């Protein structure tokens, strides 16, 4: 039978073939076809013959053809056919599809839909036919019965795709179904349907099936809906990552555990590669990705940015055309995230409205952690981004050897966080990826070596962290050794930081230590001074870090051992002999620096050549040998005071550390050492006695001597005087340390101080810039921090009976007491300025912290025990009292601790106040301890405020406010102690009145800083504006203002400019927060619109959307601010900064109101009506703000000419000043423009919302405030000319100006 069909098919006509096929039943034909297909013999020829005998032009033929198609589809899906046979059948069927009539095409397509719905597909091979069927259907022009109605071909195709996407897809052929759609021409609506359906299949598939599905989806996206595809993929993996992290963090085991972490991240890595490959082929996909992520920044960034999307962006940087855009987007996201975080942390108002979400920095570090799962395509982007952050946001300027930040405090903190994030990215990447360690290290060291003019402390910190993590890995690193060759050319600060960082390597790598020693030896003989200083610094750092046991005298280590023979094993106890020999060799190298300049000689010295051995010879030191004259210039050749300081500290160390260990030993070496130290003791004793006996004339420095900085003699005398003062300080410390509270020693100390004071007074009196010189000298006091701490403790807290008599000698001198406290202040100031202190242990953070604790405890006790009022009532001396100096010291120490020792604040406060046993101490929080200290200073301030106005000590009050501000930062904002502090500050502002502007400013600043952490300050601003209005009066002199007394601190003296500028500054911050919220809800509105389209039922299920709460809060804030500005614009403010700032802030509030109106224009588009509160706000602005703004503009412009109390000259000066302000800032035109913009968008909103919002807005008839440059210049020239003319000419000019005034008045009508 099959042979007959084949033979009939060879005829030229098909009549006989058709007749024969009509005699066969459908089942017989299907059976024949099945046999041929299974055997695989000439199935194609047989199928062509059947199709040839079944023309679509006849009804029977078309039906037969339809049945053949159905049969073939079943055969292909059965899985019984060979692959090539199935492909041949599908290919033949594809070629014949376009001959089908429309109704049969619909039936065929419905068969496929039914097969998908009923899960009848086995291998999905037949799906290749469906795109051809749908394409043929779309070209059919006849009306077809499809579904419930009659549709044309395109509509029918749309209906079928809709049905196909609405039925359930089996998991196993989801990928084939997705692949099928790429061969169909889809309209945008159809594309959206397909993409939405595929995305809903993601959660139903196994993790390993998702990458091929994503690949097909990306291929499909070339037809459109690129953003939907990318958004869906990112959203899926964002939710999957979040679910995975929640399961890992939860203690209980979840019943539905997601895939293991490594499998998930491997899949993510594969998908990222697919997307990047697709973007290489289709750049529009990359542009859509960047657009989508940029748009998401406006709303909730966490909905777009997640570890997956960040990893995708970093991979995208491998495509050159997107590299810069991606890094800019990531930088912007990081900075915005940090700024938002700071804004939230600084405002309780924002915290209650906006939940704190995951910071972008945490997401980026998550990407670093995940990159261990073969994300090689991400790591290069991570490295580049880390360095970009460090380069862009690191410190930009060097001041006194210390890197500083430039800009506002908000931007400073943001930059610091961004720079730190960059360092963390690089450090964590270094830890995880071995392959790129060399690259990171090279880039860090290249920046350290090449950036000599810009600060590189952040790179040195990163380098140090890298070495601390992997010293054994880097011990043979050639790049570090190469860097040593550049030490001679680097700044001293960089050299010290670099050598500190490599110390762990030097302890385990002999070769690296050898290389460094060679470089330092060469640098010792370099021609540049900085190179030699760097060499000395390097040797001293080496000495400091290689420990030597004190039990072995140095004479036992005289044998010659080369540096290369010294081995320090990091895993065993160090060899004292080897280390000591190593250190002796370094000391031998350091001897060569004794012939260097003064800067180098600060580090190492010999004494005898400057000492007069004769016991009766005065003075005891050869000061002339310390000064060098070269031509017309005078230099300090020998810093003798530093030499004595070093000797004194060496002696103290010997007596406290070495002598106790040598007790009982009586060797020759010990005797030699004792003789040496006794000789030094005798020399210092002799110098002390003779310095006390020496008069000014002995030093040839009496009051008649020349101390001018313009002559050689004057410069030399200044240098000598400073040397003598330094020597006196060293001797004071030496005698105190050996005195053991001896009366005679303390008398000598006082005599030495009087010697010091003589020269100090002379320098203050005689030198050309004496005060500046003395200040710089005093800041470099040679007293050690430990001694200052011990001295203050002895002077103020020592109550031991046996010490009483000797201490009374020092206590009797108020000048000495002042000096002791002053030096403590200068030491702490030096710490704040440079981060370290001069003298021994000046760079040891732990020792500095301990000394800070001791000094603060003494100063606190002295200030609280003897108040300033008591001390000053007893003695009226020039300068600050000791109590006031103590308070100043407290202010500085509290600031220093918060700046440098934030983690140790608990320990610091505990050192100030012992509250009970250790168990009780352990349970006391930082807030409780800080609150205890705050109460002491609150009492002091209340005592000050209780005094009469003329007895009010402004300096002390300012210091107390500063201390309270610093301590209040330690209070937890949710604690009752914080509320008590806020209530107390509020009470002070309300009940006490002082005319001191600086005190008022600092107190109000403290009040606002506390209030914003408790709630929004808008009601506070309104009350203060009423007080200011009452104090200064109205712009209309005929109006009498009823004075309010909310805050007694606001009086005629402080109302303007002090309080006025303060409240305007706070209003700016509130407006900034409101602007931020409006931007936030605008972005959220777009995101909600998209989500509502996909899941409209979710919107109704929410009780109160958070957006509505934010809208309500914004309107409340703006409404209160309108009443605030309503008061201020009617206030008779003095010309100058108050008027200028107010005009600028009025422009800002109108800009914010305009932004809100624009937001509601968007709201109206989403079929939501505007709330009643918006109408009330618009009414309030129209009735209470806009009219008075124009009145205030007239008041400002006419103020000087309408003031009868001013003389003509004063009027002219005020007029010139006002013209200058208007010319430079143009605040009035800006304000008028802002008002007009607000009204313009209000009109648009009225039309959109069908609500007449302009009902209460009174539009001005004429508002031409354009400043014409030529006319203004002419008027200003006339003003200058009229100043010298008669009064009649002045009156004539006034008449000429009258029309301009009228025009301005007309605009108010």
Short mmCIF file of N, CA and C in Angstrom, two decimals, residues 133 474 580 628 702 803 824 859 957 1020:
data_model
loop_
_atom_site.label_atom_id
_atom_site.label_comp_id
_atom_site.label_asym_id
_atom_site.label_seq_id
_atom_site.Cartn_x
_atom_site.Cartn_y
_atom_site.Cartn_z
N UNK A 133 3.55 27.91 12.74
CA UNK A 133 2.07 27.93 12.73
C UNK A 133 1.58 29.32 13.13
N UNK A 474 54.67 37.05 52.36
CA UNK A 474 55.35 38.20 51.77
C UNK A 474 56.83 38.29 52.13
N UNK A 580 71.11 41.72 70.43
CA UNK A 580 71.92 42.79 70.99
C UNK A 580 73.07 43.13 70.05
N UNK A 628 75.57 78.09 65.09
CA UNK A 628 76.52 78.15 63.97
C UNK A 628 76.18 79.35 63.10
N UNK A 702 70.65 89.81 79.13
CA UNK A 702 69.83 90.60 80.03
C UNK A 702 68.74 91.32 79.25
N UNK A 803 54.66 64.44 102.57
CA UNK A 803 54.93 65.23 101.36
C UNK A 803 54.46 66.67 101.48
N UNK A 824 50.22 70.69 80.28
CA UNK A 824 49.28 69.58 80.04
C UNK A 824 48.34 69.92 78.88
N UNK A 859 42.55 66.99 86.72
CA UNK A 859 41.94 68.26 86.33
C UNK A 859 40.48 68.33 86.75
N UNK A 957 31.76 79.68 80.64
CA UNK A 957 30.47 79.17 80.17
C UNK A 957 30.61 78.47 78.83
N UNK A 1020 9.92 74.00 67.61
CA UNK A 1020 10.92 74.81 68.30
C UNK A 1020 11.27 76.05 67.47
#
